[in-house]
mmCIF file of C-alpha atoms in Angstrom:
data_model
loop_
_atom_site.group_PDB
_atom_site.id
_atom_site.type_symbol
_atom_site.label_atom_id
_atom_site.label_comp_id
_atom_site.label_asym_id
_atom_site.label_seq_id
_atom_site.Cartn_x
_atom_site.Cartn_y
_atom_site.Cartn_z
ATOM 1 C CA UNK C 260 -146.245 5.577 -69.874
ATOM 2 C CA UNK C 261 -149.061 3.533 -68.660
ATOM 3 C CA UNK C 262 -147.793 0.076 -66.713
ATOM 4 C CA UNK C 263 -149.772 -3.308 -66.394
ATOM 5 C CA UNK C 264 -153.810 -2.343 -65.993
ATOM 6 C CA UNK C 265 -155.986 -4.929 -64.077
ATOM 7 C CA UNK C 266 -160.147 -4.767 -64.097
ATOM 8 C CA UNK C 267 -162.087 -5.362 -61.663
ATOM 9 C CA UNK C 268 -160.409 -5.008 -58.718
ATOM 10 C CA UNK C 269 -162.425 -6.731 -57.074
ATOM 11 C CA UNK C 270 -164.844 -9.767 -58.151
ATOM 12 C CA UNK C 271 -167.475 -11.531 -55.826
ATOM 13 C CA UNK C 272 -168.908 -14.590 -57.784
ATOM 14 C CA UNK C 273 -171.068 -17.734 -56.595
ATOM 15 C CA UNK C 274 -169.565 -21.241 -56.529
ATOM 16 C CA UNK C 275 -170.185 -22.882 -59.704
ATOM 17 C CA UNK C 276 -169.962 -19.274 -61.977
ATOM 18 C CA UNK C 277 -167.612 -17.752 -64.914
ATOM 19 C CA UNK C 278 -165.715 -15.292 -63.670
ATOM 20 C CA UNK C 279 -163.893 -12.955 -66.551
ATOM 21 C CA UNK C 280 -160.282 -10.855 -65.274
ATOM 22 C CA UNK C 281 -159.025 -8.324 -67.643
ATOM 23 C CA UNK C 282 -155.365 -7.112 -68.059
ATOM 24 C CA UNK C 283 -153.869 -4.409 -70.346
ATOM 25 C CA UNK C 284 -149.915 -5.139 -70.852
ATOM 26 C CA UNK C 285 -147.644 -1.834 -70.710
ATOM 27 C CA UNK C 286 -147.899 -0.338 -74.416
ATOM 28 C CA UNK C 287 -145.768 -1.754 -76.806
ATOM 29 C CA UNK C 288 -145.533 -5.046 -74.637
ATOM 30 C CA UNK C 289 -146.732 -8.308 -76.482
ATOM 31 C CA UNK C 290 -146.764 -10.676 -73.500
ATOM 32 C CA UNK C 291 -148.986 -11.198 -70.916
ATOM 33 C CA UNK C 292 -148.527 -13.388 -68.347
ATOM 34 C CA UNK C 293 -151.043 -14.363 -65.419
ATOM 35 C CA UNK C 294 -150.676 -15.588 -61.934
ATOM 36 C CA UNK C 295 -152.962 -16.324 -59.148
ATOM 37 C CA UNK C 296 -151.886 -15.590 -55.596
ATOM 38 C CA UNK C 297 -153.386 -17.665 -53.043
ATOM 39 C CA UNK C 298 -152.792 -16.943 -49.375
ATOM 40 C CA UNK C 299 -149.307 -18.508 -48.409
ATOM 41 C CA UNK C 300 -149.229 -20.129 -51.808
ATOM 42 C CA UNK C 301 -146.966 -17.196 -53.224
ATOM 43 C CA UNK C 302 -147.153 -16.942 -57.409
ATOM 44 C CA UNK C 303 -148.226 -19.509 -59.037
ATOM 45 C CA UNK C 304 -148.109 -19.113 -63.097
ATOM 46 C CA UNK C 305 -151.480 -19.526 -64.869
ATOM 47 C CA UNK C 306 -151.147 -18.776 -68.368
ATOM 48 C CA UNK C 307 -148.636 -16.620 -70.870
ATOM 49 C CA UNK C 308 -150.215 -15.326 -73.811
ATOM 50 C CA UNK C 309 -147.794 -13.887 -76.489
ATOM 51 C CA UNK C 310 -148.905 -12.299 -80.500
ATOM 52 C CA UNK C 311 -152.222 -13.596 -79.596
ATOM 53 C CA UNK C 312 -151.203 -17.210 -78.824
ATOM 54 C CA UNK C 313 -151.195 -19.344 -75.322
ATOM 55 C CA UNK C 314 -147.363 -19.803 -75.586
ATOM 56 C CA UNK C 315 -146.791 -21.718 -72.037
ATOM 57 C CA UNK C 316 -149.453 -22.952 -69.381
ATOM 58 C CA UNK C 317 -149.152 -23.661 -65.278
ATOM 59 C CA UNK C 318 -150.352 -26.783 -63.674
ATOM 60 C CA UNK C 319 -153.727 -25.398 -63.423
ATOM 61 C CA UNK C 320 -157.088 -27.610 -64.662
ATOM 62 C CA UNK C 321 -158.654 -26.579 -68.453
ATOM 63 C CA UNK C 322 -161.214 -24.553 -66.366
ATOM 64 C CA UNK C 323 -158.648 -21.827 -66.436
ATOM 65 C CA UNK C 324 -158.312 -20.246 -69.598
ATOM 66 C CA UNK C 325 -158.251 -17.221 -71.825
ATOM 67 C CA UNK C 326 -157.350 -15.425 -74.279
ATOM 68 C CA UNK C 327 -155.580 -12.327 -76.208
ATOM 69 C CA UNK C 328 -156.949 -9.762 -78.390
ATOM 70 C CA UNK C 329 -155.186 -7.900 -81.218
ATOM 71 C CA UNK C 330 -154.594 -4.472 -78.848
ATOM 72 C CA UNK C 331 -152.300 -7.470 -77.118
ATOM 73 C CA UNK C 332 -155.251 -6.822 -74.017
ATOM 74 C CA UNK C 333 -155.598 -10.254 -72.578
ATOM 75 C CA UNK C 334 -159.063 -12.018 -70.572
ATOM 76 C CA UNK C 335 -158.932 -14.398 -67.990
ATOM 77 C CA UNK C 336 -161.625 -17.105 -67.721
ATOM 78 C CA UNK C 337 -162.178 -19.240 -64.873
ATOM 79 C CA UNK C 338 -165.050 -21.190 -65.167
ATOM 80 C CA UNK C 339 -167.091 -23.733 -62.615
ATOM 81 C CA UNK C 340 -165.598 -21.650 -60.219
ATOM 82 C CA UNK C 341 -164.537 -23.708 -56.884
ATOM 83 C CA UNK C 342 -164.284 -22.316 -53.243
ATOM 84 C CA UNK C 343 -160.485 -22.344 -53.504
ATOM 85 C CA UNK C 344 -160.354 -19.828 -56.339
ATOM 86 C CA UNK C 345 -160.561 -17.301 -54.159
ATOM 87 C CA UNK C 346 -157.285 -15.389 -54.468
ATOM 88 C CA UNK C 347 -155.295 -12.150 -55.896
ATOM 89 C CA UNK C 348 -155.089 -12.836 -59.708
ATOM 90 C CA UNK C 349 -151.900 -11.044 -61.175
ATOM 91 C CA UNK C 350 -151.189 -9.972 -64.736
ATOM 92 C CA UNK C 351 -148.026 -9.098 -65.811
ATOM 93 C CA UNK C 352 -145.999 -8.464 -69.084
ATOM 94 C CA UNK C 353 -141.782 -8.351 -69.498
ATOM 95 C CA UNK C 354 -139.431 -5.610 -69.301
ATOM 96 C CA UNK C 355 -138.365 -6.758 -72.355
ATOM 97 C CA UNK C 356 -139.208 -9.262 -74.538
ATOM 98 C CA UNK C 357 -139.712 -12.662 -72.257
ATOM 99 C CA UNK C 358 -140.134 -13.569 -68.727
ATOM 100 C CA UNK C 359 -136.813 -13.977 -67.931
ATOM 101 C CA UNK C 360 -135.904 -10.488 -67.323
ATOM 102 C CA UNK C 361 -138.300 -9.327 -65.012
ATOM 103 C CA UNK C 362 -142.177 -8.727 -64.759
ATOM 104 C CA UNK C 363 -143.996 -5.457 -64.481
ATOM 105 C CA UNK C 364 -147.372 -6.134 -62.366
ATOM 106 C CA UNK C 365 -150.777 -4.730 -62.294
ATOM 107 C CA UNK C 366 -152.450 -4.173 -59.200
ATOM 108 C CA UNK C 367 -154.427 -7.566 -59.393
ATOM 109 C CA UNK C 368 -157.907 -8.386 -59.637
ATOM 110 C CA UNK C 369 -158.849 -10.157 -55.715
ATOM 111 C CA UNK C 370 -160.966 -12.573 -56.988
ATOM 112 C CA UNK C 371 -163.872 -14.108 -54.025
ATOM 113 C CA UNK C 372 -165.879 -17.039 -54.570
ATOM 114 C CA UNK C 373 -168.513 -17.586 -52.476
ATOM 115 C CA UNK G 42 -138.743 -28.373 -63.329
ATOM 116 C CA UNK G 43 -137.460 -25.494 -60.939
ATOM 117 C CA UNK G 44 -138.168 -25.818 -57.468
ATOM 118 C CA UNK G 45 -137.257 -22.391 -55.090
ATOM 119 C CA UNK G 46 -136.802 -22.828 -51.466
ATOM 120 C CA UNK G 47 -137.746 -19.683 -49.345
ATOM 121 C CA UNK G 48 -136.375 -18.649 -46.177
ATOM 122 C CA UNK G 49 -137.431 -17.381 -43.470
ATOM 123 C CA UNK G 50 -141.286 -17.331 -44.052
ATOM 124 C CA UNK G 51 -141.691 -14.545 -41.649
ATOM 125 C CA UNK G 52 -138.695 -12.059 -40.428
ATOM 126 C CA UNK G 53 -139.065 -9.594 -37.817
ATOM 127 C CA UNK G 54 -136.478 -6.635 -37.073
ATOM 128 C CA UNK G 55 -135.921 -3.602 -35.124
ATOM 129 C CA UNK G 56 -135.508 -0.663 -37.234
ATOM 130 C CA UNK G 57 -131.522 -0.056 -37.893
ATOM 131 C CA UNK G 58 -131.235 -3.932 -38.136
ATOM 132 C CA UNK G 59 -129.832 -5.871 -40.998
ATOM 133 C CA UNK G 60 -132.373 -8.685 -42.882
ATOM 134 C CA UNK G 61 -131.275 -11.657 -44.911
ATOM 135 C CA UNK G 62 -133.523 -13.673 -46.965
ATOM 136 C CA UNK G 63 -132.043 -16.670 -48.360
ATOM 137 C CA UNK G 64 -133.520 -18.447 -51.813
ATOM 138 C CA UNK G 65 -132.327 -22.012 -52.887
ATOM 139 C CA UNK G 66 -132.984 -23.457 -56.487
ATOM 140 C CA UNK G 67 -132.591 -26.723 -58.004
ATOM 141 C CA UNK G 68 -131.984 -25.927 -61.643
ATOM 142 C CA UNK G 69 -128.539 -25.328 -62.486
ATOM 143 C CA UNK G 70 -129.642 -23.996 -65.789
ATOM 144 C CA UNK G 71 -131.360 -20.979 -64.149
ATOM 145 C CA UNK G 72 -129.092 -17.809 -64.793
ATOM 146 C CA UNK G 73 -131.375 -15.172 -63.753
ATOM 147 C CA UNK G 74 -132.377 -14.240 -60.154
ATOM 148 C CA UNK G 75 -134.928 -11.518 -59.593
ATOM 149 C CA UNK G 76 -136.206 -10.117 -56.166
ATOM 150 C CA UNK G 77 -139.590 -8.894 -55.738
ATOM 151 C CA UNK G 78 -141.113 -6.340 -52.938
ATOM 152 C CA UNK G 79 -145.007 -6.564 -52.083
ATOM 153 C CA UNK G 80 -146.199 -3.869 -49.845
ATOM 154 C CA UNK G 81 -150.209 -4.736 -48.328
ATOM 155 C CA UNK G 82 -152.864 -4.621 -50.586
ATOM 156 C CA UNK G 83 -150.082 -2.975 -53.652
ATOM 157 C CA UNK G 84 -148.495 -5.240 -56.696
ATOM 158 C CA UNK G 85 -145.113 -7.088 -56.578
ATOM 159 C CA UNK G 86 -142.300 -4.535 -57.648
ATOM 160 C CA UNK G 87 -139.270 -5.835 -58.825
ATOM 161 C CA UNK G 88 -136.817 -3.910 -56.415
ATOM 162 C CA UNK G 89 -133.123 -5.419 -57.538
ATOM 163 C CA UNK G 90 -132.309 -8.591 -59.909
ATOM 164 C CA UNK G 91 -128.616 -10.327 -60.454
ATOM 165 C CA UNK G 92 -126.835 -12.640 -63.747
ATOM 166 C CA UNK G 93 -125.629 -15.570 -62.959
ATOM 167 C CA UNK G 94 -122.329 -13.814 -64.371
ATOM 168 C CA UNK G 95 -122.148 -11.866 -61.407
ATOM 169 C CA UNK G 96 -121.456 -12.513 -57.708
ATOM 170 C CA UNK G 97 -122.876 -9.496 -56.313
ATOM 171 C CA UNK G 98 -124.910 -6.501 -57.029
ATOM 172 C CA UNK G 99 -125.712 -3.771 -54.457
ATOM 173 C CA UNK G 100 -128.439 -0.833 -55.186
ATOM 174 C CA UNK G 101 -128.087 1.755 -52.095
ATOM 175 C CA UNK G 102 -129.555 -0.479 -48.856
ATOM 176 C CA UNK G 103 -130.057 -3.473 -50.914
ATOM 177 C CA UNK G 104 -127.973 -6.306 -52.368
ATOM 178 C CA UNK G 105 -127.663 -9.371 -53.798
ATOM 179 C CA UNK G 106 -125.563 -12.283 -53.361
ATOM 180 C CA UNK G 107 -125.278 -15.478 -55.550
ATOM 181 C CA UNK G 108 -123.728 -18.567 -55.010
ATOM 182 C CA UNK G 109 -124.294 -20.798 -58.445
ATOM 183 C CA UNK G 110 -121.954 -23.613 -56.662
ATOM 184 C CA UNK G 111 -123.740 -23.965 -54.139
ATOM 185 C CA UNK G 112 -126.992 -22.909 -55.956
ATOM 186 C CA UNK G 113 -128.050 -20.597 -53.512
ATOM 187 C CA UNK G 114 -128.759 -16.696 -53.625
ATOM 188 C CA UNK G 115 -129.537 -14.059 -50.449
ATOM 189 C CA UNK G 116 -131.071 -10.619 -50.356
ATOM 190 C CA UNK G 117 -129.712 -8.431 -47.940
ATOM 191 C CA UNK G 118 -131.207 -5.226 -46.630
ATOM 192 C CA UNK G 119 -129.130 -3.019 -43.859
ATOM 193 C CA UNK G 120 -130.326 0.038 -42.111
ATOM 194 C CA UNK G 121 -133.725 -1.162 -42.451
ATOM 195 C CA UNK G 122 -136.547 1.120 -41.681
ATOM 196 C CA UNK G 123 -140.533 0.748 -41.391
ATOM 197 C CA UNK G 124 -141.320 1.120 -44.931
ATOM 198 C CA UNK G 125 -139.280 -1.966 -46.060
ATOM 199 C CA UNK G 126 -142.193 -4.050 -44.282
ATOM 200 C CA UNK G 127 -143.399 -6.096 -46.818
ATOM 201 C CA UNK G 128 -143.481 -9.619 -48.576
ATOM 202 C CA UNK G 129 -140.504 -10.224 -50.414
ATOM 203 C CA UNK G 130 -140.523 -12.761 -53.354
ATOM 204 C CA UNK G 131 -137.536 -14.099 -54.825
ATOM 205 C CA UNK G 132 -137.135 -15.991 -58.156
ATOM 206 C CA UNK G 133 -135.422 -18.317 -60.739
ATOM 207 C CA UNK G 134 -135.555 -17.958 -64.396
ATOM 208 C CA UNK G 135 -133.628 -19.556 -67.340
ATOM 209 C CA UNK G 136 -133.798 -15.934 -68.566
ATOM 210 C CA UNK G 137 -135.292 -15.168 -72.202
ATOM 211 C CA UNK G 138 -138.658 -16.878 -72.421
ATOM 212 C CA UNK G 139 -138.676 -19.237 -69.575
ATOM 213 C CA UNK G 140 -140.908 -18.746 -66.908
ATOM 214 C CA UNK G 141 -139.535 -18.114 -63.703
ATOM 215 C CA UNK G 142 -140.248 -19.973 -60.418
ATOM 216 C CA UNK G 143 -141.006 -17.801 -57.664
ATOM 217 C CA UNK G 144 -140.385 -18.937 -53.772
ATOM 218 C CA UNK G 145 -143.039 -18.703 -51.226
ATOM 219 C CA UNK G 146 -142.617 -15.082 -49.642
ATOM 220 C CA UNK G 147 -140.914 -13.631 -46.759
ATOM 221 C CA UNK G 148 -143.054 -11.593 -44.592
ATOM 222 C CA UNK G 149 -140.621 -8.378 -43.143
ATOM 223 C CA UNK G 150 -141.635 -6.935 -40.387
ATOM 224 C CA UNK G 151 -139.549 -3.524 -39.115
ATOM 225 C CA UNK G 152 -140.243 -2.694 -35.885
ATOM 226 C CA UNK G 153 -139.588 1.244 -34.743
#
């Protein structure tokens, strides 16, 4: 079985650009869930996407956003991008059905504004 | 909301040592506890998780301890060796659909 499948893995992008993140979920798997990892921030939750619907948001400005298609693939769109968006960007979807029993990650888009 | 105090932030062993990395919460809701393992440059694995209906669960070199009086939880690691050098993340969920809140890290460092 395929797990939690991240593109690119890596992303250089001018301050001020769109940058787009793309996560698979682990087949069968509905949810998907984004973080962004900042150095010695830890995870910080960014967005949960369930059935094609932003179900739950972070404390993260409207500049982060996204979106989930059909296949339950999700994109991540960070727009105006700032200096300090430079981080590891994690996608992740449930071992079952909801967050609260534990995450399967992808290997993470690094993500570095310049 | 949550809040999940991590400590140490950094933790350096010999190799053969025991670790302990201690997680507070604020929530006494939360009922679900996971541990996560980063190795450099790979993604967060979950490595061993505990119910709040439980006091302790062990998986070979690893347990888990959880205090929901005192609203504290530990992850313990004996006989460590080099390849359990890592960040370790733990976590606080309501369980179900509730995000959890993750603490800061623990950098492990096993010295040979």
């Amino acid at each position: 079985e395929a797990g939690v499948t991240q593109s690119p893995t890596h992303l250089i992008k001018t301050r001020g650009q769109q940058a787009t993140l793309r996560c698979s979920p682990i087949s069968g798997h509905t949810s998907v869930y984004w973080y962004q990892q900042a150095l010695g921030l830890g995870l910080q939750f960014l967005l949960w996407y369930d059935e094609g619907e932003e179900r739950n948001r972070g404390n993260f400005p409207p500049r982060f956003s996204g979106r989930q298609f059909p296949n339950y693939s999700s994109e991540l769109n960070v727009n105006a991008l700032e200096l300090e968006d430079s981080a590891l960007y994690l996608c992740a979807s449930s071992l079952e059905r909801g967050a609260g029993y534990g995450y399967t990650f992808g290997s993470g888009t690094r993500l570095t504004v310049v | 909301g949550e809040n999940v105090e991590q400590h140490p932030s950094t933790l350096s062993v010999q190799e053969g040592d025991s670790a302990v990395i201690k997680c507070t919460y604020s929530d006494s809701a939360s009922n679900y506890f996971p541990w996560y393992k980063q190795e450099l440059g790979k993604r967060p694995q979950l490595i061993i998780d505990i119910r709040s209906n439980v006091g302790e669960k062990k998986d070979q070199r690893i347990a888990v301890t959880l205090n929901k009086t005192a609203k504290h939880f530990s992850l313990h690691i004996t006989e460590t060796q080099p390849e359990d050098s890592a960040v370790y993340f733990c976590a606080a969920s309501k369980g179900g659909s509730y995000i959890p809140t993750f603490g800061r890290g623990t950098s492990l460092i096993v010295h040979p």
